[in-house]
């Protein structure tokens, strides 16, 4: 991460020198927000473990469908989460742009683990949502 921040800083310096020196203060503010956000996020942990991957939606945290659910679900429309509204809880928080640290953590909690990160087709089947699995059963 530090290397990416240094690269961003170098690119900002090049931009300011080549194009618009008046933008220097705004770009410095962005760089400070990014650096502070990363520093604080790296210091926070929940239950002594990183939150980044462990609390994403996976089949291990989604309860299985109960027996006989296929009969019930065949008569109703299945829904999926497509959009969410996240509202921050505190006024003066560490943030990058308009994304506060608590909103960032909430986004991580509802983010689904990507199927591409698994190596076998069996694991990909396990990563599917219950709704998708149900469609395959019917």
mmCIF file of C-alpha atoms in Angstrom:
data_model
loop_
_atom_site.group_PDB
_atom_site.id
_atom_site.type_symbol
_atom_site.label_atom_id
_atom_site.label_comp_id
_atom_site.label_asym_id
_atom_site.label_seq_id
_atom_site.Cartn_x
_atom_site.Cartn_y
_atom_site.Cartn_z
ATOM 1 C CA UNK A 1 0.000 0.000 0.000
ATOM 2 C CA UNK A 2 2.771 2.405 0.902
ATOM 3 C CA UNK A 3 4.296 1.934 -2.542
ATOM 4 C CA UNK A 4 0.985 2.838 -4.198
ATOM 5 C CA UNK A 5 0.712 5.986 -2.082
ATOM 6 C CA UNK A 6 4.279 6.974 -3.024
ATOM 7 C CA UNK A 7 3.464 6.379 -6.699
ATOM 8 C CA UNK A 8 0.334 8.517 -6.380
ATOM 9 C CA UNK A 9 2.416 11.253 -4.773
ATOM 10 C CA UNK A 10 4.943 11.138 -7.633
ATOM 11 C CA UNK A 11 2.175 11.312 -10.222
ATOM 12 C CA UNK A 12 0.561 14.246 -8.439
ATOM 13 C CA UNK A 13 3.902 16.079 -8.423
ATOM 14 C CA UNK A 14 4.334 15.436 -12.148
ATOM 15 C CA UNK A 15 0.785 16.601 -12.876
ATOM 16 C CA UNK A 16 1.174 19.794 -10.863
ATOM 17 C CA UNK A 17 4.480 20.635 -12.574
ATOM 18 C CA UNK A 18 3.217 19.863 -16.080
ATOM 19 C CA UNK A 19 -0.372 21.088 -16.058
ATOM 20 C CA UNK A 20 -1.834 23.149 -13.247
ATOM 21 C CA UNK A 21 0.189 24.322 -10.220
ATOM 22 C CA UNK A 22 -2.982 25.826 -8.731
ATOM 23 C CA UNK A 23 -4.367 22.302 -8.180
ATOM 24 C CA UNK A 24 -1.516 21.445 -5.825
ATOM 25 C CA UNK A 25 -3.453 22.105 -2.603
ATOM 26 C CA UNK A 26 -6.445 20.026 -3.675
ATOM 27 C CA UNK A 27 -4.252 17.111 -4.726
ATOM 28 C CA UNK A 28 -2.335 17.344 -1.440
ATOM 29 C CA UNK A 29 -5.651 17.105 0.415
ATOM 30 C CA UNK A 30 -6.566 13.960 -1.548
ATOM 31 C CA UNK A 31 -3.153 12.433 -0.830
ATOM 32 C CA UNK A 32 -3.499 13.222 2.886
ATOM 33 C CA UNK A 33 -6.983 11.651 2.982
ATOM 34 C CA UNK A 34 -5.735 8.477 1.290
ATOM 35 C CA UNK A 35 -2.716 8.201 3.601
ATOM 36 C CA UNK A 36 -4.735 8.803 6.763
ATOM 37 C CA UNK A 37 -7.467 6.379 5.687
ATOM 38 C CA UNK A 38 -4.932 3.614 5.005
ATOM 39 C CA UNK A 39 -3.022 4.267 8.244
ATOM 40 C CA UNK A 40 -6.156 4.113 10.391
ATOM 41 C CA UNK A 41 -7.611 1.101 8.573
ATOM 42 C CA UNK A 42 -4.367 -0.820 9.113
ATOM 43 C CA UNK A 43 -4.471 -0.066 12.849
ATOM 44 C CA UNK A 44 -8.031 -1.285 13.356
ATOM 45 C CA UNK A 45 -8.821 -4.930 13.889
ATOM 46 C CA UNK A 46 -11.907 -6.756 15.012
ATOM 47 C CA UNK A 47 -11.395 -9.635 17.437
ATOM 48 C CA UNK A 48 -7.658 -9.505 16.654
ATOM 49 C CA UNK A 49 -8.212 -10.649 13.055
ATOM 50 C CA UNK A 50 -8.410 -8.599 9.862
ATOM 51 C CA UNK A 51 -11.950 -7.921 8.702
ATOM 52 C CA UNK A 52 -11.112 -7.658 5.017
ATOM 53 C CA UNK A 53 -11.882 -11.220 3.947
ATOM 54 C CA UNK A 54 -13.325 -13.055 6.911
ATOM 55 C CA UNK A 55 -16.717 -11.381 7.068
ATOM 56 C CA UNK A 56 -17.622 -11.418 3.384
ATOM 57 C CA UNK A 57 -20.741 -13.261 2.305
ATOM 58 C CA UNK A 58 -19.935 -16.918 1.687
ATOM 59 C CA UNK A 59 -21.936 -20.111 1.966
ATOM 60 C CA UNK A 60 -20.386 -20.704 5.376
ATOM 61 C CA UNK A 61 -22.252 -17.656 6.746
ATOM 62 C CA UNK A 62 -25.460 -18.055 4.708
ATOM 63 C CA UNK A 63 -27.800 -20.565 6.349
ATOM 64 C CA UNK A 64 -28.836 -23.499 4.150
ATOM 65 C CA UNK A 65 -32.360 -23.726 2.808
ATOM 66 C CA UNK A 66 -34.626 -25.851 5.011
ATOM 67 C CA UNK A 67 -35.963 -29.182 3.793
ATOM 68 C CA UNK A 68 -39.050 -28.719 1.632
ATOM 69 C CA UNK A 69 -38.107 -25.160 0.712
ATOM 70 C CA UNK A 70 -38.137 -26.023 -3.000
ATOM 71 C CA UNK A 71 -41.941 -26.366 -2.900
ATOM 72 C CA UNK A 72 -42.344 -22.996 -1.185
ATOM 73 C CA UNK A 73 -39.785 -21.178 -3.323
ATOM 74 C CA UNK A 74 -41.244 -22.462 -6.576
ATOM 75 C CA UNK A 75 -44.350 -20.352 -5.904
ATOM 76 C CA UNK A 76 -42.643 -17.071 -4.972
ATOM 77 C CA UNK A 77 -40.306 -14.685 -6.723
ATOM 78 C CA UNK A 78 -36.674 -14.900 -5.609
ATOM 79 C CA UNK A 79 -34.937 -11.652 -4.696
ATOM 80 C CA UNK A 80 -31.300 -10.685 -4.674
ATOM 81 C CA UNK A 81 -29.428 -7.749 -3.214
ATOM 82 C CA UNK A 82 -28.494 -5.371 -6.026
ATOM 83 C CA UNK A 83 -28.256 -1.974 -4.347
ATOM 84 C CA UNK A 84 -27.713 -0.765 -0.807
ATOM 85 C CA UNK A 85 -27.705 2.590 0.925
ATOM 86 C CA UNK A 86 -25.006 2.953 3.547
ATOM 87 C CA UNK A 87 -25.254 5.747 6.085
ATOM 88 C CA UNK A 88 -22.356 6.688 8.345
ATOM 89 C CA UNK A 89 -22.847 6.831 12.084
ATOM 90 C CA UNK A 90 -20.531 9.707 13.133
ATOM 91 C CA UNK A 91 -19.855 13.185 11.774
ATOM 92 C CA UNK A 92 -16.092 13.603 12.112
ATOM 93 C CA UNK A 93 -14.520 10.391 10.874
ATOM 94 C CA UNK A 94 -11.481 9.458 8.888
ATOM 95 C CA UNK A 95 -12.613 9.351 5.291
ATOM 96 C CA UNK A 96 -11.438 9.221 1.730
ATOM 97 C CA UNK A 97 -13.595 11.313 -0.579
ATOM 98 C CA UNK A 98 -17.046 10.719 0.928
ATOM 99 C CA UNK A 99 -16.360 7.135 2.042
ATOM 100 C CA UNK A 100 -15.888 7.007 5.808
ATOM 101 C CA UNK A 101 -14.099 4.175 7.550
ATOM 102 C CA UNK A 102 -17.310 2.716 9.010
ATOM 103 C CA UNK A 103 -18.961 2.774 5.567
ATOM 104 C CA UNK A 104 -15.904 1.025 4.125
ATOM 105 C CA UNK A 105 -16.242 -1.734 6.733
ATOM 106 C CA UNK A 106 -19.973 -2.072 5.995
ATOM 107 C CA UNK A 107 -19.205 -2.449 2.294
ATOM 108 C CA UNK A 108 -16.747 -5.214 3.104
ATOM 109 C CA UNK A 109 -19.397 -6.995 5.156
ATOM 110 C CA UNK A 110 -21.916 -7.143 2.298
ATOM 111 C CA UNK A 111 -19.366 -7.819 -0.435
ATOM 112 C CA UNK A 112 -19.604 -11.320 -1.847
ATOM 113 C CA UNK A 113 -16.410 -13.335 -2.204
ATOM 114 C CA UNK A 114 -15.617 -13.614 -5.909
ATOM 115 C CA UNK A 115 -16.066 -16.963 -7.633
ATOM 116 C CA UNK A 116 -12.794 -16.444 -9.526
ATOM 117 C CA UNK A 117 -10.862 -16.688 -6.272
ATOM 118 C CA UNK A 118 -11.793 -20.363 -5.933
ATOM 119 C CA UNK A 119 -9.805 -23.017 -7.709
ATOM 120 C CA UNK A 120 -12.194 -25.865 -8.457
ATOM 121 C CA UNK A 121 -15.673 -26.204 -9.889
ATOM 122 C CA UNK A 122 -16.834 -27.854 -6.644
ATOM 123 C CA UNK A 123 -15.783 -24.767 -4.697
ATOM 124 C CA UNK A 124 -17.506 -22.531 -7.275
ATOM 125 C CA UNK A 125 -20.727 -24.463 -6.709
ATOM 126 C CA UNK A 126 -20.370 -23.887 -2.965
ATOM 127 C CA UNK A 127 -19.958 -20.139 -3.519
ATOM 128 C CA UNK A 128 -23.274 -19.794 -5.360
ATOM 129 C CA UNK A 129 -26.140 -18.147 -3.587
ATOM 130 C CA UNK A 130 -28.920 -20.361 -2.202
ATOM 131 C CA UNK A 131 -31.247 -18.872 -4.827
ATOM 132 C CA UNK A 132 -28.954 -20.042 -7.632
ATOM 133 C CA UNK A 133 -28.609 -23.457 -6.044
ATOM 134 C CA UNK A 134 -32.377 -23.654 -5.709
ATOM 135 C CA UNK A 135 -32.854 -22.912 -9.419
ATOM 136 C CA UNK A 136 -30.502 -25.784 -10.239
ATOM 137 C CA UNK A 137 -32.543 -28.158 -8.058
ATOM 138 C CA UNK A 138 -35.824 -27.247 -9.737
#
